Short mmCIF file of N, CA and C in Angstrom, two decimals:
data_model
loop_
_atom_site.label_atom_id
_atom_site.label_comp_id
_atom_site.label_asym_id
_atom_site.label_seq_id
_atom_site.Cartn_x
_atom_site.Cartn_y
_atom_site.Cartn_z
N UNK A 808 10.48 -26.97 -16.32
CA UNK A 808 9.93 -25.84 -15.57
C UNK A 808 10.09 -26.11 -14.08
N UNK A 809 10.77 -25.22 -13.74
CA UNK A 809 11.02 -25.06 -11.44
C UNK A 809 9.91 -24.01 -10.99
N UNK A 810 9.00 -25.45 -9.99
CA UNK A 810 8.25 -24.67 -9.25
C UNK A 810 8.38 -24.87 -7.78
N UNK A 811 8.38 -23.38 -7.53
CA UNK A 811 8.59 -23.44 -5.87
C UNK A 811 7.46 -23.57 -4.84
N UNK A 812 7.67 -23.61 -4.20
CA UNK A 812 6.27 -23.84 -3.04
C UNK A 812 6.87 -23.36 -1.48
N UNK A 813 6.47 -22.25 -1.14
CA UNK A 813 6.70 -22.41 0.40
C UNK A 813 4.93 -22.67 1.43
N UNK A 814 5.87 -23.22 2.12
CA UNK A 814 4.82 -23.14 3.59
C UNK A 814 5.02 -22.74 5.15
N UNK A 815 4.29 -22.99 5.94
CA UNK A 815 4.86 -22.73 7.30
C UNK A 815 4.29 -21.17 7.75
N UNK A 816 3.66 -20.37 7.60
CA UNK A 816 3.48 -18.53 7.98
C UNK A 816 3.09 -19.10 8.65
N UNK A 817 2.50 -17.73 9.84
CA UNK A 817 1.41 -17.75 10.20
C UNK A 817 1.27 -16.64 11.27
N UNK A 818 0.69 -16.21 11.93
CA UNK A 818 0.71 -15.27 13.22
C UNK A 818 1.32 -15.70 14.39
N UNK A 819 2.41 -14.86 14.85
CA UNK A 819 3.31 -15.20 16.02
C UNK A 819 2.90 -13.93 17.29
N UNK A 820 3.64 -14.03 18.12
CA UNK A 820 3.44 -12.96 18.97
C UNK A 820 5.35 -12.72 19.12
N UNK A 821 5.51 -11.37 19.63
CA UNK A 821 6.96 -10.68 19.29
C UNK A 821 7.59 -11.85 20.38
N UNK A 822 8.91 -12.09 19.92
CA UNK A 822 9.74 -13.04 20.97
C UNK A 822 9.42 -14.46 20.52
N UNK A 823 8.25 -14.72 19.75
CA UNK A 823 8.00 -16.03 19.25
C UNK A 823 9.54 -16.62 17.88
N UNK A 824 8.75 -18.15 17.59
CA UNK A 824 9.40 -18.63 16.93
C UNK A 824 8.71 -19.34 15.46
N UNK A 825 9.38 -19.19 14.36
CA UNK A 825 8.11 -19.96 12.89
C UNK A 825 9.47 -20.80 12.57
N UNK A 826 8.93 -21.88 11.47
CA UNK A 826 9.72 -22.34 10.76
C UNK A 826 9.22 -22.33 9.24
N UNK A 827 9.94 -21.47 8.38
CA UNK A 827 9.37 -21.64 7.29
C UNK A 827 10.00 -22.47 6.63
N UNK A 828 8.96 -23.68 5.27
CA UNK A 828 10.27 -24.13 4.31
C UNK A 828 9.78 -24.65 2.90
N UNK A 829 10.69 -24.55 1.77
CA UNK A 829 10.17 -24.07 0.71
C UNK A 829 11.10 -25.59 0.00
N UNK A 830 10.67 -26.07 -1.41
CA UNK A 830 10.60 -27.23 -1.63
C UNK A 830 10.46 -26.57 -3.24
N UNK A 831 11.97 -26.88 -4.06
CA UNK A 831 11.82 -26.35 -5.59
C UNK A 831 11.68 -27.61 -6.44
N UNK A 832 10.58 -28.08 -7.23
CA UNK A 832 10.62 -29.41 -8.31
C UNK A 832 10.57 -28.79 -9.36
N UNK A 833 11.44 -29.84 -10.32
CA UNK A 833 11.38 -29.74 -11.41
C UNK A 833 12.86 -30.34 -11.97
N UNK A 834 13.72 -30.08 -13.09
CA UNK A 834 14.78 -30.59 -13.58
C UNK A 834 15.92 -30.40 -12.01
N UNK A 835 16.31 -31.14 -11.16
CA UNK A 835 16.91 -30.44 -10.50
C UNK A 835 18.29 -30.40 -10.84
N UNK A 836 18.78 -30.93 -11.92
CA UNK A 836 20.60 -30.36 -11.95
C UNK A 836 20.19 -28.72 -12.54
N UNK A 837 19.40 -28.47 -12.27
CA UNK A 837 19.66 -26.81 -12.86
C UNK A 837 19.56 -25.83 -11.75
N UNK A 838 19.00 -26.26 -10.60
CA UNK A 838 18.64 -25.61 -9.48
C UNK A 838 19.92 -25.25 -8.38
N UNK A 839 20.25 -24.07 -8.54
CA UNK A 839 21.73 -23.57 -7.68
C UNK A 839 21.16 -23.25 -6.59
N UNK A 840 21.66 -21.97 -5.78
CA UNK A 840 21.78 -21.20 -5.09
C UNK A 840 20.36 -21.31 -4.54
N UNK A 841 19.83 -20.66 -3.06
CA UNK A 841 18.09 -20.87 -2.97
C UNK A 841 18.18 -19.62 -1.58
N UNK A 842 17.24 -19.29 -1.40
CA UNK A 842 16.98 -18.37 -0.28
C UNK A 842 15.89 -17.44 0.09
N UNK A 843 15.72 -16.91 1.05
CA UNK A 843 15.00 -16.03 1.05
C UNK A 843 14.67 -14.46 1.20
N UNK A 844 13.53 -14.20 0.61
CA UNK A 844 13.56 -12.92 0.50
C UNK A 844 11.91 -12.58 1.17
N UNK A 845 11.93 -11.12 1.83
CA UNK A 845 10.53 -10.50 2.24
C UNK A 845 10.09 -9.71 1.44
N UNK A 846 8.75 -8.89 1.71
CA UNK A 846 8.24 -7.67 1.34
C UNK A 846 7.49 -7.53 2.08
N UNK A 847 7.77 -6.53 3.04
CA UNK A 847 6.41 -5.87 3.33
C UNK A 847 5.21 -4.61 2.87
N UNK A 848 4.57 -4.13 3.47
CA UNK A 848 3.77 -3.32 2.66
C UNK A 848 4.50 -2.07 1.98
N UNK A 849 4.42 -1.83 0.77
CA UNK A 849 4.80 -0.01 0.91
C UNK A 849 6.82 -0.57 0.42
N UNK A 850 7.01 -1.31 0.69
CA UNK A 850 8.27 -1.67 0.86
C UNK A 850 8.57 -2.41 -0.54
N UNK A 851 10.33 -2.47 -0.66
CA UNK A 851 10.86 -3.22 -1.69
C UNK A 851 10.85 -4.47 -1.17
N UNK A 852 11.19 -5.84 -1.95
CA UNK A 852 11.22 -7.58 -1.45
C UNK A 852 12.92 -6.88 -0.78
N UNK A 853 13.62 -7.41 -0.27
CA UNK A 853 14.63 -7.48 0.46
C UNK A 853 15.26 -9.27 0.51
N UNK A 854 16.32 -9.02 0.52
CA UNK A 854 17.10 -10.66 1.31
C UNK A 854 17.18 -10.73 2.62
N UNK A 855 16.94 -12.17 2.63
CA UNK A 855 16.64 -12.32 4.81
C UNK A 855 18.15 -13.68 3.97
N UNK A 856 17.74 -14.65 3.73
CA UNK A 856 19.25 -15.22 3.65
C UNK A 856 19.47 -16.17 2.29
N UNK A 857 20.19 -16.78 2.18
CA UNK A 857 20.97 -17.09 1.05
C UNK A 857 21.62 -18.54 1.13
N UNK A 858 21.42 -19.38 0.78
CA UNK A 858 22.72 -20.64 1.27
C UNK A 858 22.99 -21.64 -0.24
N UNK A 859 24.13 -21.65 -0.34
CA UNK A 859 24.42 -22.09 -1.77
C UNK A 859 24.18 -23.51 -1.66
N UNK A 860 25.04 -24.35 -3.04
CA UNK A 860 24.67 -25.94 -3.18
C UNK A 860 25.74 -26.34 -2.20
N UNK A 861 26.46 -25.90 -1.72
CA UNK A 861 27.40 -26.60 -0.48
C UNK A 861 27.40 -26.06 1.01
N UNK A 862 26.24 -25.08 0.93
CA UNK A 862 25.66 -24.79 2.31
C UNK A 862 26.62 -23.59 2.99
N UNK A 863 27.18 -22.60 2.11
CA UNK A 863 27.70 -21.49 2.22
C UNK A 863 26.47 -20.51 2.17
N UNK A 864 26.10 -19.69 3.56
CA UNK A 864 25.15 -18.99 3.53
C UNK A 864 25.71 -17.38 3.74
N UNK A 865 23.97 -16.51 3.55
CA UNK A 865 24.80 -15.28 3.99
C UNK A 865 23.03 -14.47 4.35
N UNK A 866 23.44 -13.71 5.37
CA UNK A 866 22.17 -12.89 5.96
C UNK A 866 22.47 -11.52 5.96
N UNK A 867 21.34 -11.36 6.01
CA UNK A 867 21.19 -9.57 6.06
C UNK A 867 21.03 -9.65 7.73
N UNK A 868 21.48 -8.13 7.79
CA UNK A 868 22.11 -7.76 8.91
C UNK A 868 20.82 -7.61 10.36
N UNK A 869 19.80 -7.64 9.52
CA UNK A 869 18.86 -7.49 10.41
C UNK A 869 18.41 -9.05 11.24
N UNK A 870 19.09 -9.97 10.58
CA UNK A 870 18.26 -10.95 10.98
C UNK A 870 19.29 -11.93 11.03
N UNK A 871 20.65 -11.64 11.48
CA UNK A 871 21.86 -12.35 11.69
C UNK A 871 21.34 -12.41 13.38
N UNK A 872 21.73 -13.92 13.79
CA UNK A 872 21.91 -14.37 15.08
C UNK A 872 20.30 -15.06 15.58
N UNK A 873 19.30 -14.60 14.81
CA UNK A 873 18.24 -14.99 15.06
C UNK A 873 17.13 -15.60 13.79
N UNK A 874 17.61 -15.57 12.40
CA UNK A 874 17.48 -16.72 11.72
C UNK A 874 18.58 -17.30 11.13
N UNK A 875 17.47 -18.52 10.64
CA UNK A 875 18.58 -19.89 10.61
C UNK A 875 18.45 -20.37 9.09
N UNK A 876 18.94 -20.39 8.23
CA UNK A 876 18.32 -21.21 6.91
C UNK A 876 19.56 -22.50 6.87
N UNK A 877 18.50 -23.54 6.03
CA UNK A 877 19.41 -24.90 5.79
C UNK A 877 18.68 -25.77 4.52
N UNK A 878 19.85 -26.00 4.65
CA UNK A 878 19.46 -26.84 3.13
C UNK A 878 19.22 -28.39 3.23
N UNK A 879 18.80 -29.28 2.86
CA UNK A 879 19.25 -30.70 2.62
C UNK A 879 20.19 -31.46 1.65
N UNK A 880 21.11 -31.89 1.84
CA UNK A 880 21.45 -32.37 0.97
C UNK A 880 20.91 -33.46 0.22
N UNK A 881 21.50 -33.07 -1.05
CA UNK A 881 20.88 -33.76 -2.45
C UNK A 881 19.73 -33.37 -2.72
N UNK A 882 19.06 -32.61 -2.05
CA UNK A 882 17.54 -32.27 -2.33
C UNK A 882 17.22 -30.48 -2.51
N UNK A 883 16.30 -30.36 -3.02
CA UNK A 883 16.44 -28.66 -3.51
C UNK A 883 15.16 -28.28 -2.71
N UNK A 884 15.66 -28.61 -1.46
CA UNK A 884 14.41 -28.06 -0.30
C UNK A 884 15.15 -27.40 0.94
N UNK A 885 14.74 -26.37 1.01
CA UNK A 885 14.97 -25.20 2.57
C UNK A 885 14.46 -25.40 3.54
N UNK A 886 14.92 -24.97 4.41
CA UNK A 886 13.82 -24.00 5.70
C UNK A 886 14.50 -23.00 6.26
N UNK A 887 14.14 -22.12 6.47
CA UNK A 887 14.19 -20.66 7.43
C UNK A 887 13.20 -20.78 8.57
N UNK A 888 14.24 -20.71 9.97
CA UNK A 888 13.62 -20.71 10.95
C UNK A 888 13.71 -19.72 11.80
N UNK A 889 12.93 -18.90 12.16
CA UNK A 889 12.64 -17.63 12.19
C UNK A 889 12.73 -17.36 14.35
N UNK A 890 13.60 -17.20 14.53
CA UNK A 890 13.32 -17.14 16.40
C UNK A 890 13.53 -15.60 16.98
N UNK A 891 13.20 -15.36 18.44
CA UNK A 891 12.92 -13.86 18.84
C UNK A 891 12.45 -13.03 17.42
N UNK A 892 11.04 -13.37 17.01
CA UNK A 892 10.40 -12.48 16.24
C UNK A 892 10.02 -11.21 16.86
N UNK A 893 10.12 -10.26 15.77
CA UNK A 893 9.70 -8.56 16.18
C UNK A 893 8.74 -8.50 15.29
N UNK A 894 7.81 -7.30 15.43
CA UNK A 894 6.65 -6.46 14.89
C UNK A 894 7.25 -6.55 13.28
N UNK A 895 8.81 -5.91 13.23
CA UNK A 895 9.25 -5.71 12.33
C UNK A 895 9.54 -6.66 11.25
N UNK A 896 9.51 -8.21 11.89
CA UNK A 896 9.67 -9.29 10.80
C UNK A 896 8.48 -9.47 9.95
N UNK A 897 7.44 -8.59 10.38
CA UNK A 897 6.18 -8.75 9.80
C UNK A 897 6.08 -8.67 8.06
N UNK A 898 5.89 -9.45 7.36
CA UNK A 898 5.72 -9.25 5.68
C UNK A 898 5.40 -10.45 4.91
N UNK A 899 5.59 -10.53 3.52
CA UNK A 899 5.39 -12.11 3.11
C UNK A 899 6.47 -12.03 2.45
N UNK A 900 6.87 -13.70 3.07
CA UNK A 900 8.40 -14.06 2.98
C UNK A 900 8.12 -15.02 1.76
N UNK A 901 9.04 -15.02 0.74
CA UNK A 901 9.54 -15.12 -0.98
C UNK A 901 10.40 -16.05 -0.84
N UNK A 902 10.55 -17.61 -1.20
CA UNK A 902 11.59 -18.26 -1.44
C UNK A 902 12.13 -18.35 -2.99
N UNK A 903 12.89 -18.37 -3.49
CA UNK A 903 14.00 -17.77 -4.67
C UNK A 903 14.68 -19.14 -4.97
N UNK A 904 14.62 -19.68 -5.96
CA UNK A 904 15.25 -20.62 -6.51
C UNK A 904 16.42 -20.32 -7.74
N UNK A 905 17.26 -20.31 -7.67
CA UNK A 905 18.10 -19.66 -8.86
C UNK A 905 18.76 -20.63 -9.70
N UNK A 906 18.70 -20.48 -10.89
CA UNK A 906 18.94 -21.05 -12.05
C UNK A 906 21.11 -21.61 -11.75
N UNK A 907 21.31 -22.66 -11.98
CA UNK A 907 22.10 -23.10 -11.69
C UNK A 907 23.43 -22.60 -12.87
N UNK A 908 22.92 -22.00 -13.78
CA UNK A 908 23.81 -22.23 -14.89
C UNK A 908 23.56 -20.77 -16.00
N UNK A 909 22.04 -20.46 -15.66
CA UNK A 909 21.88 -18.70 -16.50
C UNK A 909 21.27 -18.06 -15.43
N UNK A 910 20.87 -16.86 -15.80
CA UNK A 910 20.24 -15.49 -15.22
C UNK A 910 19.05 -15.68 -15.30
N UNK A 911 18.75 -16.54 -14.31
CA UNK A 911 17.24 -17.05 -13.82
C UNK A 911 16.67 -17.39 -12.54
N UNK A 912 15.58 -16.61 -12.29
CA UNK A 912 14.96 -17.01 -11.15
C UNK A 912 13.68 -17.67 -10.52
N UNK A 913 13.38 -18.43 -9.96
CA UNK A 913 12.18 -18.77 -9.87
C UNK A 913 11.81 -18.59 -8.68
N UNK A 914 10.62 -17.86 -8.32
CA UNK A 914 9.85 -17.73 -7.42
C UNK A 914 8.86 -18.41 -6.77
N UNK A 915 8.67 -18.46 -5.70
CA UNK A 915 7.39 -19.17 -4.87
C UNK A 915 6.15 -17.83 -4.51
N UNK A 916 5.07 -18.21 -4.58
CA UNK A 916 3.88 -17.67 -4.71
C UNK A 916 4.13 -16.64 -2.94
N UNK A 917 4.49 -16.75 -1.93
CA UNK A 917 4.97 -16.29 -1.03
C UNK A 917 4.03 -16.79 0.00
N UNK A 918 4.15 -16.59 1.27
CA UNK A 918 3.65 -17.07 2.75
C UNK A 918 4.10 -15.75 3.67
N UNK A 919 2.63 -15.43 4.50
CA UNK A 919 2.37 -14.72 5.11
C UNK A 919 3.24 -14.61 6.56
N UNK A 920 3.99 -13.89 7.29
CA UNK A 920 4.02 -13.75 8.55
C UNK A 920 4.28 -12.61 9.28
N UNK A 921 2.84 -12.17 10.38
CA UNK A 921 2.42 -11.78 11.22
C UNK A 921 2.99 -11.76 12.64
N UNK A 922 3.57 -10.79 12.83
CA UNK A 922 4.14 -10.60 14.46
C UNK A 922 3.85 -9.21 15.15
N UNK A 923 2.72 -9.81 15.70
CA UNK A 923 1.91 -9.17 16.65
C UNK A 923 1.45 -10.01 18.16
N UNK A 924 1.27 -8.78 18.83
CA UNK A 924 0.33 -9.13 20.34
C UNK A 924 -1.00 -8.83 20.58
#
């Protein structure tokens, strides 16, 4: 069983900077692909970014040039680092662990972030 864990939210002010980062245990030769995803209120979860087991990433368009995701190697742990935050990054951000080998996903319980003045 893969369980995820993120940490790091918290309340920023617009133009600020977070680092979020999320940490998947469990069998890890099964653990592929990893990334993240939001939701805010009223709203569908969405992809913020993506980075495979050899550190091939990919972002949504909103949040190209101003976040960052990375992987470690050998280890099935992230971070997304979040810089010039807007009102609009506001939601709880979802780290996604994906099954290395079937049509599986595992989720992290999610972490809050707030961008306001």
């Amino acid at each position: 069983q893969v369980q995820v864990v993120e940490s790091g939210g918290g309340l920023v002010q617009p133009g600020g900077s977070l680092r979020l980062s999320c940490a998947a245990s469990g069998p890890s030769n099964i653990i592929g692909d990893m990334g993240w995803f939001r939701q805010a209120p009223g709203k569908q979860r969405e992809l913020v970014a993506m980075i495979t087991i050899s550190g091939l990433t990919n972002y949504a368009d909103s949040v190209k040039g101003r976040f960052t995701i990375s992987r470690y190697n050998g280890a099935h742990a992230i971070d997304l680092q979040l810089n010039s935050l807007q009102p609009g990054d506001t939601s709880v951000y979802y780290c996604l662990a994906k099954h290395r080998y079937v049509d599986r996903d595992y989720w992290g319980q999610g972490t809050q972030v707030t961008v306001s003045s």
